[in-house]
Amino acid sequence: MTIRAFVPRDSGALAVGADEVAAELCRLAHERGLMLDLVRPGSRGLYWLEPMLEVDTPAGRVAFGPTTIADVPSILDAILSDGDHPLKLGLTEEIPWLKRQTRLTFVRCGIVDPRSIDDYRAHGGYRGLEHALRMSSDSIIDDVVKSGLRGRGGAGFPTGTKWRTVAQAGRGQKYICCNADEGDSGTFADRMLMEGDPFMVIEGMTIAGIAVGATKGYIYIRSEYPHAVEAMNAAIEAARRTGYLGDHICHSTDSFDIEVRVGAGAYICGEETSMLESLEGKRGTVRAKPPLPAHKGLFGRPSVINNVLTFSAVPYILDGGAQAYADCGMGRSRGTKPIQLGGNVKHGGLFEVAFGITLGELVDEIGGGTLSGRPVRAVQVGGPLGAYFPRALFDTPFDYEAFAARSGMVGHGGVVVFDDTVDMAKQARFAMEFCAIESCGKCTPCRIGSTRGAEMVDKIIAADKPAADIAVLEDLCNTMKFGSLCALGGLAPIPVLSALTHFPEDFGLAPRRLQAAE
Ligand SMILES: Cc1cc2nc3c(=O)[nH]c(=O)nc-3n(C[C@H](O)[C@H](O)[C@H](O)COP(=O)(O)O)c2cc1C
Ligand code: SF4
């Protein structure tokens, strides 16, 4: 009898001992003379259960977690006897947290072996590309437009429109740039996907290349993601060996190849024009727009820039799924959103669901409230530039427009939870300080304004003349919002003002006094 077991190789699982659990499983199997086929997939995204060990059974995969080395002998006994175990979670697919999701982008993550292109193909991989190779550039872009896909990096720009602009940008060298900088606090979906299903990212980028007439792609990954860099490089090599990258991909007339570039780690290098500068080997500072990167991007050539999740949604759409994708979601937010739950939350992890789920459902039902057991007080959605929402706004549905209507943003889908011990004045100060530290320095409202903003928050907390100081801070925030060259300076006021609006008591202000100041 051969035991086929799965222990994740995802960084999140490795951080809590997945390698040690895998090694112990191998050692014990050898000691007991058992045949073991050990696969190292990505994570299923249930991080509070990592390292999660799974085993193949006739009924499907059965999960155990969270495991330690000490649990492995008894888990092995339970596997062999098909008996119970305190850490046994039952059939993985039946775990309610997973079952409630609509996994279109993360459909294979945690299931396939990320080092095996055959496994990827056996699970439906490369069907989208095979379709695309039989289609015209226009029809590929029509499918992307029809799906309603919008950029998953933050701004939510319609992907098909961007691709069409690049396709129509004349002949000559064009580029596909995959933004895998993932600098937002509380986000990890790009990393999980690159580590757990790297061929999907490659497939999405290749389809983009065929659609717009680009033969070269770059993936820009932050240096803090060494496992993702390794996974992407290994997958690129495998795709080249099997004819899915390089000249005449799949014996077609199209050629496309990809290179990984590692960033040195600056938040601003996730901003698309800074990323281009960095990709070109320069310091990551923002370029003025126009020209748009779609007209004059990498090395001055027309370029598609999309987030990892945006490219990864494309294979499903091209595999006949454009309408099915568009059928999910609400309003102008179509398809699914991989949401990342983090911070002080009981069940943190990756939850992919159709747009429309409310913030309250996510935090209370899916996340299970705080890990500390104390009441949830605030949630920051959309990274360090996102608004802090109080419980009163928990009926906000996950939808770009619904969040914007409440002065917030969905962004890359990071949800960071805080309990009632949080000091929102400190959080507001931190937001300005973050902007001051990460500012690229190119424009004055952000470079100077963020430092002055942190000082103003200090003054408000000191409560000398709060009403007057709040008026100055609001004026400064408006200058940053309307005068900054890019969204780092433009959005930095959002967390600060949301903290002041929703949690005035933390600044020593009664709600009435704040309204008077407004
Ligand atoms: C300060 C700042 C940081 C950003 N960081 C990222 C990032 O880490 N990853 C990303 O995909 N987009 C990031 N963006 C958004 C990009 O500029 C760009 O809109 C995005 O990569 C386009 O891809 P999409 O249309 O697929 O979202 C950032 C924007 C700003 C202003
Ligand atoms: S807003 Fe800040 S990060 Fe953006 S260009 Fe200006 S100084 Fe640079």
XYZ file of C-alpha atoms and ligand atoms in Angstrom:
557
model
C 0.000 0.000 0.000
C 1.272 3.478 -0.913
C 0.252 6.445 1.195
C -0.166 9.602 -0.873
C 0.183 12.541 1.500
C 0.306 16.310 1.075
C 2.183 18.777 3.283
C 2.223 22.395 2.033
C 5.427 24.128 0.928
C 3.765 27.560 1.168
C 5.804 30.138 3.143
C 2.988 30.544 5.678
C 3.001 26.810 6.379
C 6.806 26.634 6.395
C 6.870 29.390 9.016
C 4.942 27.160 11.412
C 6.912 23.962 10.785
C 5.615 22.318 7.580
C 9.103 21.185 6.514
C 9.689 19.534 9.884
C 6.326 17.737 9.715
C 7.103 16.556 6.166
C 10.555 15.293 7.203
C 9.118 13.424 10.203
C 6.486 11.813 8.003
C 9.188 10.584 5.598
C 11.358 9.316 8.465
C 8.521 7.407 10.114
C 7.266 5.915 6.860
C 10.791 4.665 6.134
C 11.160 3.288 9.675
C 7.867 1.423 9.387
C 8.595 0.158 5.875
C 5.698 2.086 4.320
C 5.604 3.384 0.762
C 5.055 7.142 0.892
C 4.310 9.426 -2.026
C 4.711 12.885 -0.502
C 3.498 15.908 -2.483
C 4.367 19.480 -1.436
C 1.525 21.672 -2.741
C 0.688 25.282 -1.875
C -1.600 26.147 0.996
C -5.377 25.752 0.983
C -5.414 29.129 2.751
C -6.755 28.000 6.148
C -3.744 29.419 7.932
C -4.883 28.736 11.474
C -4.792 25.026 10.564
C -1.273 25.025 9.123
C 0.712 22.896 8.840
C -2.268 20.984 7.446
C -1.428 17.426 6.478
C -3.694 15.743 3.948
C -3.895 12.157 2.795
C -5.585 10.629 -0.246
C -8.438 8.216 0.525
C -10.989 6.558 -1.789
C -13.552 9.178 -0.626
C -11.193 12.102 -1.271
C -8.492 13.918 0.647
C -8.739 13.856 4.433
C -7.099 16.644 6.435
C -5.352 16.872 9.806
C -4.304 20.140 11.402
C -2.684 22.108 12.813
C 0.046 19.478 13.099
C 3.404 19.311 14.859
C 6.214 16.753 14.642
C 4.909 15.151 17.832
C 1.509 14.473 16.198
C 2.900 12.651 13.166
C 3.145 9.099 14.665
C -0.459 9.083 15.881
C -1.683 10.669 12.645
C 0.083 7.926 10.713
C -1.644 5.322 12.920
C -5.013 6.982 12.229
C -4.312 7.005 8.486
C -3.388 3.301 8.480
C -6.366 2.235 10.621
C -8.803 4.766 9.086
C -9.471 5.696 12.690
C -10.199 8.903 14.537
C -7.700 11.482 15.650
C -8.124 14.704 17.641
C -6.659 16.705 14.745
C -8.725 14.972 12.048
C -10.757 17.553 10.119
C -12.570 15.104 7.815
C -12.759 15.430 4.053
C -10.888 18.602 3.125
C -13.450 19.711 0.550
C -16.191 19.434 3.197
C -14.525 21.841 5.666
C -17.184 24.593 5.879
C -14.637 27.404 5.484
C -13.532 25.944 2.130
C -16.966 24.790 1.036
C -18.432 28.273 1.361
C -15.958 29.699 -1.149
C -16.205 30.129 -4.911
C -12.712 29.284 -5.997
C -12.067 30.289 -9.584
C -8.581 31.767 -9.180
C -7.477 29.548 -6.279
C -9.174 26.480 -7.715
C -5.948 24.438 -7.812
C -4.008 26.110 -4.986
C -3.243 23.582 -2.267
C -4.252 20.749 -4.585
C -1.656 20.510 -7.352
C 2.086 20.015 -7.125
C 3.390 23.483 -8.088
C 6.565 21.943 -9.539
C 4.666 19.678 -11.968
C 3.353 20.989 -15.266
C 1.709 17.581 -15.848
C -0.269 17.959 -12.617
C -1.298 21.460 -13.705
C -2.542 20.103 -17.030
C -4.273 17.151 -15.367
C -6.288 19.678 -13.339
C -7.459 21.724 -16.340
C -4.371 23.897 -16.731
C -3.457 25.346 -20.143
C -6.947 24.845 -21.576
C -7.414 28.638 -21.632
C -4.179 29.123 -23.582
C -5.063 26.350 -26.019
C -8.352 28.159 -26.732
C -6.617 31.512 -27.012
C -4.161 30.161 -29.588
C -7.127 29.394 -31.862
C -8.660 32.855 -31.410
C -7.941 36.269 -32.893
C -6.448 38.973 -30.699
C -9.759 40.866 -30.832
C -11.816 37.875 -29.686
C -9.475 37.207 -26.741
C -9.842 40.821 -25.624
C -13.618 40.666 -26.228
C -13.784 37.704 -23.819
C -11.841 39.602 -21.161
C -14.127 42.630 -21.623
C -17.221 40.411 -21.490
C -16.080 38.835 -18.210
C -16.094 42.281 -16.557
C -12.642 41.593 -15.069
C -11.139 44.626 -13.321
C -7.581 44.939 -12.044
C -7.059 43.150 -8.752
C -3.968 45.181 -7.758
C -5.961 48.006 -6.238
C -7.460 50.526 -8.621
C -9.944 48.162 -10.308
C -9.335 49.437 -13.851
C -11.123 47.348 -16.549
C -8.557 44.828 -17.792
C -9.968 44.381 -21.302
C -9.822 48.141 -21.943
C -6.166 48.227 -20.895
C -5.315 45.274 -23.139
C -7.153 46.819 -26.097
C -5.154 50.051 -25.740
C -1.883 48.108 -25.887
C -3.108 45.924 -28.767
C -3.918 49.062 -30.752
C -0.616 50.762 -29.934
C 0.972 49.921 -33.291
C 3.591 47.324 -34.119
C 7.013 46.632 -32.619
C 8.178 45.400 -29.227
C 5.571 45.338 -26.455
C 5.795 43.966 -22.933
C 3.653 42.180 -20.362
C 4.529 43.156 -16.791
C 3.156 41.221 -13.869
C 3.057 43.245 -10.670
C 3.922 40.855 -7.837
C 5.256 43.474 -5.447
C 2.331 42.920 -3.057
C 3.291 45.626 -0.596
C -0.100 46.116 1.072
C -0.201 45.228 4.746
C -2.287 42.128 5.414
C -2.109 40.797 1.861
C -0.618 37.519 0.703
C -2.806 36.255 -2.163
C -0.211 36.948 -4.884
C 2.446 35.091 -2.922
C 0.158 32.135 -2.232
C -0.724 31.813 -5.887
C 2.849 32.105 -7.145
C 3.944 29.470 -4.650
C 0.920 27.207 -5.062
C -0.095 27.514 -8.730
C 2.687 29.308 -10.642
C 1.735 27.906 -14.062
C -1.576 29.767 -13.826
C 0.252 33.096 -13.594
C 2.409 32.103 -16.571
C -0.647 31.000 -18.559
C -2.464 34.297 -17.881
C 0.557 36.357 -18.905
C 1.037 34.273 -22.056
C -2.588 34.817 -23.089
C -2.099 38.569 -22.513
C 1.017 38.449 -24.710
C -0.855 36.766 -27.555
C -3.775 39.196 -27.205
C -1.729 42.388 -27.442
C 1.200 41.184 -29.583
C 3.879 41.109 -26.875
C 6.655 38.525 -26.961
C 8.304 39.244 -23.629
C 7.016 39.351 -20.073
C 8.506 40.246 -16.700
C 7.331 39.290 -13.233
C 8.374 41.827 -10.627
C 8.536 40.056 -7.242
C 9.584 41.577 -3.929
C 12.764 40.149 -2.396
C 10.837 39.229 0.777
C 9.205 36.462 -1.294
C 12.129 34.053 -1.929
C 9.864 30.981 -2.141
C 7.678 32.666 -4.748
C 10.776 33.630 -6.754
C 11.974 30.021 -6.647
C 8.541 28.642 -7.589
C 8.127 31.044 -10.499
C 11.633 30.377 -11.836
C 11.119 26.598 -11.626
C 7.751 26.866 -13.392
C 9.171 29.120 -16.132
C 11.940 26.562 -16.756
C 9.393 23.723 -16.932
C 7.149 25.716 -19.282
C 10.121 26.401 -21.571
C 11.130 22.714 -21.577
C 7.626 21.636 -22.588
C 7.053 24.282 -25.266
C 4.624 26.467 -23.281
C 7.138 29.326 -23.294
C 9.718 30.313 -25.879
C 9.543 30.366 -29.674
C 6.385 29.011 -31.296
C 4.558 28.102 -28.126
C 2.581 24.859 -28.536
C 3.802 24.730 -32.192
C 1.912 27.938 -32.991
C 3.160 31.074 -34.729
C 3.168 32.913 -31.369
C 6.258 33.322 -29.210
C 6.407 34.445 -25.613
C 8.926 34.233 -22.796
C 9.075 35.436 -19.202
C 11.797 36.631 -16.856
C 11.601 37.112 -13.088
C 12.966 40.383 -11.674
C 13.388 40.790 -7.920
C 12.719 44.175 -6.323
C 14.718 45.464 -3.384
C 11.619 46.112 -1.278
C 9.981 49.541 -1.340
C 6.234 50.045 -1.094
C 6.299 52.590 -3.913
C 7.779 49.992 -6.308
C 4.282 48.454 -6.436
C 3.023 51.645 -8.069
C 3.148 50.759 -11.724
C 5.435 53.504 -13.046
C 7.896 53.076 -10.160
C 7.857 49.369 -10.894
C 8.803 50.144 -14.510
C 11.711 52.314 -13.341
C 12.857 49.527 -11.028
C 12.474 46.903 -13.778
C 14.708 49.089 -15.930
C 17.343 48.978 -13.205
C 16.743 52.484 -11.874
C 15.671 53.778 -8.470
C 11.926 53.280 -8.011
C 10.388 56.727 -8.349
C 7.052 57.632 -9.881
C 6.770 58.762 -13.507
C 4.321 61.503 -14.430
C 1.354 60.352 -16.531
C 0.708 60.815 -19.431
C 2.175 58.997 -21.242
C 0.291 55.968 -19.985
C 2.314 52.737 -19.684
C -0.079 51.265 -22.272
C 1.432 53.733 -24.778
C 4.946 54.200 -23.410
C 5.782 51.746 -20.647
C 8.742 49.449 -20.061
C 11.826 50.660 -21.989
C 9.518 53.221 -23.606
C 7.396 50.550 -25.312
C 3.632 49.826 -24.998
C 3.130 47.622 -21.945
C 0.348 45.776 -20.157
C 0.759 46.019 -16.377
C -1.491 43.792 -14.296
C -1.510 42.261 -10.871
C -0.822 38.528 -10.305
C -4.498 37.880 -9.526
C -5.674 39.733 -12.629
C -3.538 37.581 -14.942
C -4.536 34.477 -12.999
C -8.253 35.097 -13.589
C -7.700 35.013 -17.351
C -7.172 31.244 -18.014
C -10.616 30.462 -16.562
C -12.221 33.251 -18.627
C -10.585 32.016 -21.854
C -11.566 28.429 -21.129
C -15.143 29.346 -22.037
C -15.801 30.989 -18.681
C -16.285 34.687 -19.614
C -20.043 34.636 -19.037
C -19.807 32.461 -15.916
C -17.259 34.909 -14.513
C -19.497 37.878 -15.326
C -22.454 36.111 -13.713
C -20.703 36.266 -10.306
C -20.562 39.432 -8.269
C -22.536 42.643 -7.895
C -22.799 45.965 -9.718
C -19.661 46.722 -11.700
C -17.591 44.342 -9.551
C -17.788 41.095 -11.466
C -16.295 37.705 -10.707
C -14.638 36.634 -7.494
C -12.346 38.416 -5.071
C -9.638 36.548 -3.176
C -9.952 38.201 0.241
C -7.135 37.979 2.754
C -8.189 37.959 6.397
C -5.496 38.916 8.871
C -4.624 40.807 12.023
C -6.413 39.954 15.248
C -8.758 37.365 13.745
C -9.537 33.819 14.803
C -9.644 32.259 11.344
C -7.142 34.101 9.206
C -6.448 33.091 5.639
C -7.454 33.286 2.014
C -11.172 33.364 1.269
C -12.194 33.600 -2.395
C -15.798 34.588 -2.902
C -18.024 36.419 -5.395
C -18.138 40.198 -4.861
C -21.098 41.200 -2.689
C -20.309 39.501 0.627
C -20.514 42.047 3.458
C -17.651 43.082 5.682
C -19.600 41.846 8.719
C -20.106 38.373 7.239
C -16.404 38.191 6.535
C -15.178 39.336 9.914
C -17.773 37.744 12.199
C -18.866 34.582 10.382
C -15.891 33.650 8.190
C -13.172 35.086 10.409
C -14.918 34.028 13.613
C -14.228 37.357 15.351
C -10.962 38.226 17.052
C -8.274 35.774 18.106
C -8.073 37.567 21.460
C -11.781 36.895 22.030
C -12.412 40.606 22.627
C -14.943 42.602 20.572
C -13.963 43.697 17.063
C -13.582 47.479 17.066
C -12.115 48.391 13.682
C -11.169 46.830 10.382
C -8.774 48.264 7.832
C -9.600 47.203 4.301
C -7.381 47.759 1.267
C -3.876 47.978 2.723
C -2.087 50.814 4.533
C -3.926 53.453 2.489
C -7.360 51.951 3.174
C -10.002 53.329 5.541
C -10.657 52.095 9.082
C -14.255 50.961 9.260
C -16.166 50.674 12.550
C -18.811 48.044 13.234
C -21.486 50.529 12.086
C -20.201 50.076 8.506
C -20.063 46.270 8.588
C -23.047 46.101 6.218
C -20.786 47.402 3.400
C -20.681 44.810 0.622
C -17.374 43.906 -1.018
C -17.793 46.009 -4.132
C -15.458 48.709 -5.468
C -18.215 51.333 -5.677
C -19.879 50.492 -2.321
C -16.558 50.921 -0.490
C -15.753 54.121 -2.380
C -19.196 55.532 -1.459
C -18.137 55.221 2.192
C -14.724 56.794 1.622
C -12.992 53.425 1.689
C -11.486 51.078 -0.868
C -11.444 47.371 -1.614
C -7.872 47.569 -2.952
C -6.043 44.262 -3.123
C -8.533 42.686 -0.713
C -6.614 42.763 2.564
C -8.816 42.861 5.670
C -6.959 43.569 8.926
C -8.967 43.163 12.126
C -8.415 45.058 15.413
C -10.043 44.430 18.791
C -11.205 47.027 21.328
C -7.707 47.572 22.728
C -6.596 49.371 19.552
C -5.655 53.033 19.844
C -6.955 54.619 16.652
C -5.015 57.833 17.171
C -1.810 55.764 17.091
C -3.061 53.999 13.955
C -3.758 57.370 12.294
C -0.296 58.594 13.167
C 1.189 55.370 11.856
C -0.586 55.892 8.514
C 1.044 59.303 8.042
C 4.395 58.018 9.272
C 4.184 55.108 6.817
C 3.614 57.584 3.995
C 6.564 59.701 5.157
C 8.856 56.647 5.244
C 7.686 55.169 1.939
C 7.299 58.428 -0.031
C 9.483 58.376 -3.149
C 10.112 62.061 -2.606
C 9.212 63.231 -6.084
C 6.392 65.619 -5.178
C 6.068 68.122 -2.334
C 2.523 67.420 -1.054
C 3.508 63.865 -0.186
C 7.172 64.316 0.728
C 6.581 67.250 3.095
C 2.863 66.775 3.771
C 3.224 63.319 5.282
C 5.808 64.501 7.835
C 3.701 67.563 8.700
C 0.644 65.266 8.874
C 2.270 63.055 11.516
C 3.142 66.179 13.501
C -0.457 67.440 13.267
C -1.808 64.134 14.578
C 0.589 64.475 17.528
C -0.744 67.976 18.180
C -4.359 66.806 18.056
C -3.583 64.028 20.523
C -1.859 66.569 22.784
C -5.274 68.333 22.777
C -3.983 71.863 23.003
C -6.336 73.416 20.402
C -7.883 70.329 18.750
C -10.552 72.069 16.668
C -8.006 74.393 15.033
C -5.491 71.560 14.575
C -8.118 69.348 12.966
C -8.929 72.143 10.512
C -5.228 72.385 9.561
C -4.935 68.595 9.248
C -7.971 68.471 6.979
C -6.540 71.259 4.841
C -3.233 69.381 4.622
C -5.058 66.156 3.736
C -6.860 67.958 0.908
C -3.548 69.288 -0.414
C -2.134 65.763 -0.391
C -5.266 64.282 -1.927
C -5.496 66.725 -4.826
C -1.860 67.751 -5.246
C 0.096 64.478 -5.064
C 1.577 62.963 -8.180
C 0.493 59.407 -7.332
C -1.948 57.550 -5.134
C 0.512 57.026 -2.247
C 0.289 60.694 -1.286
C -3.237 60.958 -2.666
C -4.669 58.174 -0.529
C -2.613 58.539 2.671
C -5.229 60.925 4.165
C -7.913 58.205 3.952
C -6.904 56.125 7.005
C -6.194 59.289 9.002
C -9.525 60.939 8.267
C -11.459 57.686 8.706
C -9.922 57.234 12.165
C -10.844 60.821 13.099
C -14.375 60.484 11.746
C -15.260 57.090 13.204
C -13.162 57.029 16.386
C -12.937 60.674 17.582
C -12.851 59.605 21.233
C -9.362 58.140 20.691
C -8.144 61.641 19.839
C -9.618 62.976 23.049
C -12.572 64.394 21.141
C -16.232 63.857 21.842
C -18.103 63.096 18.611
C -19.969 66.413 19.003
C -16.725 68.394 19.180
C -15.440 66.756 16.008
C -18.660 67.664 14.180
C -18.315 71.227 15.434
C -14.766 71.288 14.088
C -15.995 70.032 10.717
C 1.738 53.201 -3.645
C 1.138 52.157 -4.530
C 1.493 50.826 -4.353
C 0.963 49.839 -5.184
N 1.323 48.541 -4.967
C 0.847 47.576 -5.796
C 1.250 46.233 -5.625
O 2.021 45.896 -4.719
N 0.746 45.312 -6.479
C -0.111 45.662 -7.500
O -0.520 44.804 -8.266
N -0.514 46.927 -7.669
C -0.040 47.898 -6.863
N -0.425 49.188 -7.069
C -1.312 49.488 -8.215
C -0.502 49.621 -9.515
O -0.057 50.955 -9.645
C -1.340 49.275 -10.753
O -2.552 49.967 -10.698
C -1.631 47.785 -10.877
O -0.456 47.007 -10.824
C -2.322 47.509 -12.211
O -2.724 46.174 -12.286
P -4.254 45.746 -12.184
O -5.006 46.607 -13.162
O -4.253 44.335 -12.559
O -4.686 46.005 -10.785
C 0.071 50.199 -6.230
C -0.286 51.543 -6.404
C 0.235 52.503 -5.562
C -0.152 53.925 -5.774
S 2.774 61.053 -3.998
Fe 4.573 60.465 -2.794
S 5.170 58.490 -3.638
Fe 3.793 59.461 -5.130
S 5.122 60.617 -6.527
Fe 4.587 62.029 -4.889
S 6.295 61.806 -3.427
Fe 6.362 60.019 -4.755
